[in-house]
Amino acid sequence: GAVVSQHPSRVICKSGTSVKIECRSLDFQATTMFWYRQFPKQSLMLMATSNEGSKATYEQGVEKDKFLINHASLTLSTLTVTSAHPEDSSFYICSANRGNYEQYFGPGTRLTVT
Amino acid sequence: AQSVAQPEDQVNVAEGNPLTVKCTYSVSGNPYLFWYVQYPNRGLQFLLKYITGDNLVKGSYGFEAEFNKSQTSFHLKKPSALVSDSALYFCAVRDREGSGNTGKLIFGQGTTLQVKP
């Protein structure tokens, strides 16, 4: 099946620094990718839709200046958490659309801000 | 607004017994429905989908789901549960409102399946 990777799988950073998370579709091209945030034992919260070659579409309540998304190619989208704070600690998951109906998910990135 | 509900936070079943994880939906138009499974500290794995056609959909790892339009349900089932099926299960519907098919998925709150030996 289709594979989506994320890097890094875990990251610990200090408060005030920025962290970049990469999402790659390994064996298919994805014009649309999605970024989710998940708190422990909770559902996924969609943060933004990332479109190749254009600006991301952010969900209501998500700060676009804090969570920078870049979709520079058909196989790579990046999420940068700027000036991270402890409340940004979470599990971040990306996904990519393949074809009309199927969405494939990355393994997730555990971010801890100290 | 479109939504998905999973009424049970947790389902417990003995190994070898049949399992059902419930999902109901509320959408405008014909729904595109999905089931995903998540193991601890991992991303979501696709199990199955309903787009059109037969109401009984067969998916990965022996799972199946039945689309019931009159009851607006899409319950996940497996005839014989395994301990390794223990995980977090999400039902989802594809967003088709607003400007059209955005591709976004709307998730239920998740159901933890616990299969005991």
mmCIF file of C-alpha atoms in Angstrom:
data_model
loop_
_atom_site.group_PDB
_atom_site.id
_atom_site.type_symbol
_atom_site.label_atom_id
_atom_site.label_comp_id
_atom_site.label_asym_id
_atom_site.label_seq_id
_atom_site.Cartn_x
_atom_site.Cartn_y
_atom_site.Cartn_z
ATOM 1 C CA GLY A 1 0.000 0.000 0.000
ATOM 2 C CA ALA A 2 0.879 3.652 -0.144
ATOM 3 C CA VAL A 3 3.477 4.878 2.301
ATOM 4 C CA VAL A 4 3.687 8.209 4.034
ATOM 5 C CA SER A 5 6.674 8.975 6.230
ATOM 6 C CA GLN A 6 7.278 11.618 8.860
ATOM 7 C CA HIS A 7 10.507 12.923 10.251
ATOM 8 C CA PRO A 8 11.418 13.133 13.032
ATOM 9 C CA SER A 9 9.376 10.578 14.925
ATOM 10 C CA ARG A 10 10.178 12.261 18.218
ATOM 11 C CA VAL A 11 11.557 15.672 19.018
ATOM 12 C CA ILE A 12 12.231 17.516 22.247
ATOM 13 C CA CYS A 13 12.864 21.231 22.063
ATOM 14 C CA LYS A 14 13.162 24.155 24.421
ATOM 15 C CA SER A 15 10.474 26.743 24.803
ATOM 16 C CA GLY A 16 10.868 29.566 22.309
ATOM 17 C CA THR A 17 12.606 27.563 19.609
ATOM 18 C CA SER A 18 11.148 26.408 16.292
ATOM 19 C CA VAL A 19 10.705 22.859 15.116
ATOM 20 C CA LYS A 20 10.187 21.558 11.582
ATOM 21 C CA ILE A 21 8.356 18.319 10.852
ATOM 22 C CA GLU A 22 8.527 16.738 7.408
ATOM 23 C CA CYS A 23 5.835 14.650 5.743
ATOM 24 C CA ARG A 24 6.679 12.696 2.596
ATOM 25 C CA SER A 25 4.655 10.520 0.301
ATOM 26 C CA LEU A 26 7.142 7.826 -0.674
ATOM 27 C CA ASP A 27 5.542 6.045 -3.594
ATOM 28 C CA PHE A 28 2.940 8.430 -4.937
ATOM 29 C CA GLN A 29 2.445 12.108 -5.645
ATOM 30 C CA ALA A 30 0.156 14.026 -3.364
ATOM 31 C CA THR A 31 -1.246 17.370 -4.398
ATOM 32 C CA THR A 32 -3.033 17.607 -1.076
ATOM 33 C CA MET A 33 -1.721 16.754 2.360
ATOM 34 C CA PHE A 34 -3.288 17.307 5.756
ATOM 35 C CA TRP A 35 -1.859 18.073 9.170
ATOM 36 C CA TYR A 36 -3.557 16.835 12.319
ATOM 37 C CA ARG A 37 -2.931 17.205 16.004
ATOM 38 C CA GLN A 38 -3.871 14.534 18.509
ATOM 39 C CA PHE A 39 -3.974 14.733 22.296
ATOM 40 C CA PRO A 40 -3.701 11.562 24.393
ATOM 41 C CA LYS A 41 -6.617 9.203 23.903
ATOM 42 C CA GLN A 42 -8.447 11.767 21.818
ATOM 43 C CA SER A 43 -9.479 12.082 18.230
ATOM 44 C CA LEU A 44 -7.531 13.814 15.513
ATOM 45 C CA MET A 45 -8.001 17.541 15.123
ATOM 46 C CA LEU A 46 -7.436 18.809 11.609
ATOM 47 C CA MET A 47 -5.111 21.793 11.669
ATOM 48 C CA ALA A 48 -4.705 22.626 8.006
ATOM 49 C CA THR A 49 -4.901 21.441 4.437
ATOM 50 C CA SER A 50 -1.661 21.738 2.523
ATOM 51 C CA ASN A 51 -1.860 22.208 -1.247
ATOM 52 C CA GLU A 52 1.154 21.883 -3.495
ATOM 53 C CA GLY A 53 2.189 25.209 -4.942
ATOM 54 C CA SER A 54 -0.279 27.304 -2.985
ATOM 55 C CA LYS A 55 -0.982 28.545 0.500
ATOM 56 C CA ALA A 56 -2.298 26.193 3.121
ATOM 57 C CA THR A 57 -5.878 26.401 4.306
ATOM 58 C CA TYR A 58 -6.073 26.590 8.069
ATOM 59 C CA GLU A 59 -8.951 25.411 10.223
ATOM 60 C CA GLN A 60 -10.685 27.877 12.451
ATOM 61 C CA GLY A 61 -8.732 28.616 15.589
ATOM 62 C CA VAL A 62 -5.368 27.457 14.237
ATOM 63 C CA GLU A 63 -2.744 30.215 14.167
ATOM 64 C CA LYS A 64 -1.208 30.265 10.716
ATOM 65 C CA ASP A 65 1.751 32.353 11.880
ATOM 66 C CA LYS A 66 2.562 29.830 14.554
ATOM 67 C CA PHE A 67 2.091 26.688 12.485
ATOM 68 C CA LEU A 68 3.788 27.360 9.171
ATOM 69 C CA ILE A 69 3.018 24.919 6.397
ATOM 70 C CA ASN A 70 4.926 24.609 3.160
ATOM 71 C CA HIS A 71 4.073 22.171 0.373
ATOM 72 C CA ALA A 72 6.962 22.716 -1.966
ATOM 73 C CA SER A 73 6.689 19.565 -4.030
ATOM 74 C CA LEU A 74 4.259 16.779 -4.823
ATOM 75 C CA THR A 75 5.906 14.527 -2.265
ATOM 76 C CA LEU A 76 6.826 16.839 0.601
ATOM 77 C CA SER A 77 4.945 19.022 3.046
ATOM 78 C CA THR A 78 6.501 20.581 6.126
ATOM 79 C CA LEU A 79 4.998 21.887 9.344
ATOM 80 C CA THR A 80 7.065 24.350 11.340
ATOM 81 C CA VAL A 81 6.005 25.088 14.893
ATOM 82 C CA THR A 82 7.422 28.537 15.574
ATOM 83 C CA SER A 83 8.313 29.822 19.014
ATOM 84 C CA ALA A 84 7.132 26.593 20.560
ATOM 85 C CA HIS A 85 5.637 26.539 24.037
ATOM 86 C CA PRO A 86 4.823 23.619 26.347
ATOM 87 C CA GLU A 87 1.162 23.753 25.313
ATOM 88 C CA ASP A 88 2.256 22.914 21.760
ATOM 89 C CA SER A 89 3.436 19.532 22.991
ATOM 90 C CA SER A 90 1.366 16.968 21.162
ATOM 91 C CA PHE A 91 1.312 14.183 18.604
ATOM 92 C CA TYR A 92 1.304 15.588 15.071
ATOM 93 C CA ILE A 93 0.148 13.407 12.210
ATOM 94 C CA CYS A 94 0.154 14.126 8.506
ATOM 95 C CA SER A 95 -1.784 12.437 5.759
ATOM 96 C CA ALA A 96 -1.848 12.506 1.988
ATOM 97 C CA ASN A 97 -4.630 12.009 -0.497
ATOM 98 C CA ARG A 98 -4.072 9.337 -3.090
ATOM 99 C CA GLY A 99 -6.656 9.195 -5.819
ATOM 100 C CA ASN A 100 -10.149 10.390 -5.130
ATOM 101 C CA TYR A 101 -10.989 8.622 -1.935
ATOM 102 C CA GLU A 102 -8.091 7.242 -0.005
ATOM 103 C CA GLN A 103 -6.078 9.106 2.558
ATOM 104 C CA TYR A 104 -2.858 7.627 3.907
ATOM 105 C CA PHE A 105 -1.391 8.630 7.237
ATOM 106 C CA GLY A 106 2.138 9.087 8.431
ATOM 107 C CA PRO A 107 3.374 7.430 11.648
ATOM 108 C CA GLY A 108 3.205 10.664 13.598
ATOM 109 C CA THR A 109 5.681 12.942 15.363
ATOM 110 C CA ARG A 110 5.736 13.301 19.137
ATOM 111 C CA LEU A 111 6.687 16.868 20.022
ATOM 112 C CA THR A 112 7.683 17.711 23.579
ATOM 113 C CA VAL A 113 8.439 21.321 24.454
ATOM 114 C CA THR A 114 10.296 21.820 27.720
ATOM 115 C CA ALA B 1 -22.829 20.204 9.433
ATOM 116 C CA GLN B 2 -21.419 16.780 8.821
ATOM 117 C CA SER B 3 -20.511 14.654 11.808
ATOM 118 C CA VAL B 4 -19.594 11.189 12.939
ATOM 119 C CA ALA B 5 -20.378 9.656 16.309
ATOM 120 C CA GLN B 6 -18.858 6.662 18.018
ATOM 121 C CA PRO B 7 -21.069 6.124 21.038
ATOM 122 C CA GLU B 8 -18.737 3.800 22.922
ATOM 123 C CA ASP B 9 -15.443 4.964 24.431
ATOM 124 C CA GLN B 10 -14.379 1.358 24.938
ATOM 125 C CA VAL B 11 -15.477 -2.069 23.797
ATOM 126 C CA ASN B 12 -14.342 -5.194 25.607
ATOM 127 C CA VAL B 13 -14.550 -8.609 24.016
ATOM 128 C CA ALA B 14 -13.057 -12.019 24.638
ATOM 129 C CA GLU B 15 -10.682 -13.490 22.098
ATOM 130 C CA GLY B 16 -12.532 -15.625 19.580
ATOM 131 C CA ASN B 17 -15.831 -13.812 20.061
ATOM 132 C CA PRO B 18 -17.363 -11.547 17.430
ATOM 133 C CA LEU B 19 -16.810 -7.817 17.846
ATOM 134 C CA THR B 20 -18.741 -4.740 16.809
ATOM 135 C CA VAL B 21 -17.585 -1.142 17.013
ATOM 136 C CA LYS B 22 -20.404 1.286 16.380
ATOM 137 C CA CYS B 23 -20.457 4.375 14.186
ATOM 138 C CA THR B 24 -23.293 6.655 13.119
ATOM 139 C CA TYR B 25 -23.048 9.568 10.753
ATOM 140 C CA SER B 26 -24.842 12.716 9.729
ATOM 141 C CA VAL B 27 -24.103 14.030 6.245
ATOM 142 C CA SER B 28 -25.751 15.819 3.388
ATOM 143 C CA GLY B 29 -25.878 13.682 0.289
ATOM 144 C CA ASN B 30 -24.278 10.284 -0.128
ATOM 145 C CA PRO B 31 -21.595 9.580 2.444
ATOM 146 C CA TYR B 32 -18.050 8.406 1.875
ATOM 147 C CA LEU B 33 -17.240 6.441 5.040
ATOM 148 C CA PHE B 34 -13.986 5.056 6.380
ATOM 149 C CA TRP B 35 -12.576 3.039 9.256
ATOM 150 C CA TYR B 36 -9.036 3.465 10.536
ATOM 151 C CA VAL B 37 -7.105 1.747 13.322
ATOM 152 C CA GLN B 38 -4.383 3.308 15.457
ATOM 153 C CA TYR B 39 -1.857 1.449 17.573
ATOM 154 C CA PRO B 40 -0.087 3.287 20.424
ATOM 155 C CA ASN B 41 2.194 6.094 19.268
ATOM 156 C CA ARG B 42 1.523 5.299 15.634
ATOM 157 C CA GLY B 43 -0.324 6.904 12.765
ATOM 158 C CA LEU B 44 -3.620 5.666 11.434
ATOM 159 C CA GLN B 45 -3.909 2.569 9.279
ATOM 160 C CA PHE B 46 -6.673 2.319 6.703
ATOM 161 C CA LEU B 47 -9.043 -0.614 7.252
ATOM 162 C CA LEU B 48 -11.875 -0.163 4.772
ATOM 163 C CA LYS B 49 -14.133 2.297 3.030
ATOM 164 C CA TYR B 50 -17.650 2.622 1.652
ATOM 165 C CA ILE B 51 -18.119 4.760 -1.419
ATOM 166 C CA THR B 52 -20.917 3.059 -3.306
ATOM 167 C CA GLY B 53 -22.131 -0.439 -4.155
ATOM 168 C CA ASP B 54 -22.598 -3.351 -1.774
ATOM 169 C CA ASN B 55 -23.577 -2.352 1.723
ATOM 170 C CA LEU B 56 -21.222 -4.932 3.222
ATOM 171 C CA VAL B 57 -17.644 -3.838 2.810
ATOM 172 C CA LYS B 58 -14.720 -6.136 3.486
ATOM 173 C CA GLY B 59 -11.387 -4.725 4.559
ATOM 174 C CA SER B 60 -8.007 -5.523 6.017
ATOM 175 C CA TYR B 61 -7.244 -8.043 8.781
ATOM 176 C CA GLY B 62 -10.633 -9.754 8.507
ATOM 177 C CA PHE B 63 -12.663 -6.656 9.346
ATOM 178 C CA GLU B 64 -15.863 -5.712 7.604
ATOM 179 C CA ALA B 65 -18.450 -2.980 7.944
ATOM 180 C CA GLU B 66 -22.068 -2.671 6.999
ATOM 181 C CA PHE B 67 -23.464 0.523 5.556
ATOM 182 C CA ASN B 68 -27.050 1.057 6.690
ATOM 183 C CA LYS B 69 -28.599 4.092 5.092
ATOM 184 C CA SER B 70 -31.882 3.980 7.003
ATOM 185 C CA GLN B 71 -30.089 3.869 10.337
ATOM 186 C CA THR B 72 -27.240 6.130 9.171
ATOM 187 C CA SER B 73 -24.771 3.648 10.590
ATOM 188 C CA PHE B 74 -21.490 2.093 9.500
ATOM 189 C CA HIS B 75 -20.585 -0.388 12.232
ATOM 190 C CA LEU B 76 -17.261 -2.201 12.115
ATOM 191 C CA LYS B 77 -17.358 -5.954 12.671
ATOM 192 C CA LYS B 78 -15.145 -8.986 12.875
ATOM 193 C CA PRO B 79 -16.383 -12.554 13.339
ATOM 194 C CA SER B 80 -13.583 -13.659 15.654
ATOM 195 C CA ALA B 81 -11.525 -11.160 17.626
ATOM 196 C CA LEU B 82 -7.791 -11.485 18.239
ATOM 197 C CA VAL B 83 -5.809 -10.055 21.127
ATOM 198 C CA SER B 84 -3.730 -8.216 18.506
ATOM 199 C CA ASP B 85 -6.870 -6.360 17.397
ATOM 200 C CA SER B 86 -6.682 -4.330 20.612
ATOM 201 C CA ALA B 87 -6.237 -0.734 19.477
ATOM 202 C CA LEU B 88 -8.003 2.583 18.959
ATOM 203 C CA TYR B 89 -10.520 2.615 16.112
ATOM 204 C CA PHE B 90 -11.761 5.678 14.267
ATOM 205 C CA CYS B 91 -14.735 6.063 11.992
ATOM 206 C CA ALA B 92 -14.568 8.950 9.524
ATOM 207 C CA VAL B 93 -16.627 10.614 6.826
ATOM 208 C CA ARG B 94 -15.246 12.620 3.955
ATOM 209 C CA ASP B 95 -16.187 16.294 3.981
ATOM 210 C CA ARG B 96 -18.343 17.155 1.001
ATOM 211 C CA GLU B 97 -19.782 20.458 2.111
ATOM 212 C CA GLY B 98 -18.990 24.006 1.187
ATOM 213 C CA SER B 99 -16.976 24.290 -1.981
ATOM 214 C CA GLY B 100 -17.412 20.635 -2.717
ATOM 215 C CA ASN B 101 -15.249 17.650 -2.121
ATOM 216 C CA THR B 102 -12.422 19.107 -0.051
ATOM 217 C CA GLY B 103 -10.965 15.742 0.786
ATOM 218 C CA LYS B 104 -10.980 16.484 4.492
ATOM 219 C CA LEU B 105 -11.940 13.694 6.826
ATOM 220 C CA ILE B 106 -14.186 14.258 9.796
ATOM 221 C CA PHE B 107 -13.377 11.781 12.544
ATOM 222 C CA GLY B 108 -15.411 10.274 15.322
ATOM 223 C CA GLN B 109 -14.030 10.474 18.821
ATOM 224 C CA GLY B 110 -12.559 6.984 18.657
ATOM 225 C CA THR B 111 -13.312 3.684 20.372
ATOM 226 C CA THR B 112 -10.751 1.667 22.269
ATOM 227 C CA LEU B 113 -11.104 -2.025 21.563
ATOM 228 C CA GLN B 114 -9.792 -4.330 24.256
ATOM 229 C CA VAL B 115 -9.626 -8.016 23.372
ATOM 230 C CA LYS B 116 -8.845 -10.260 26.322
ATOM 231 C CA PRO B 117 -7.359 -13.731 26.024
#
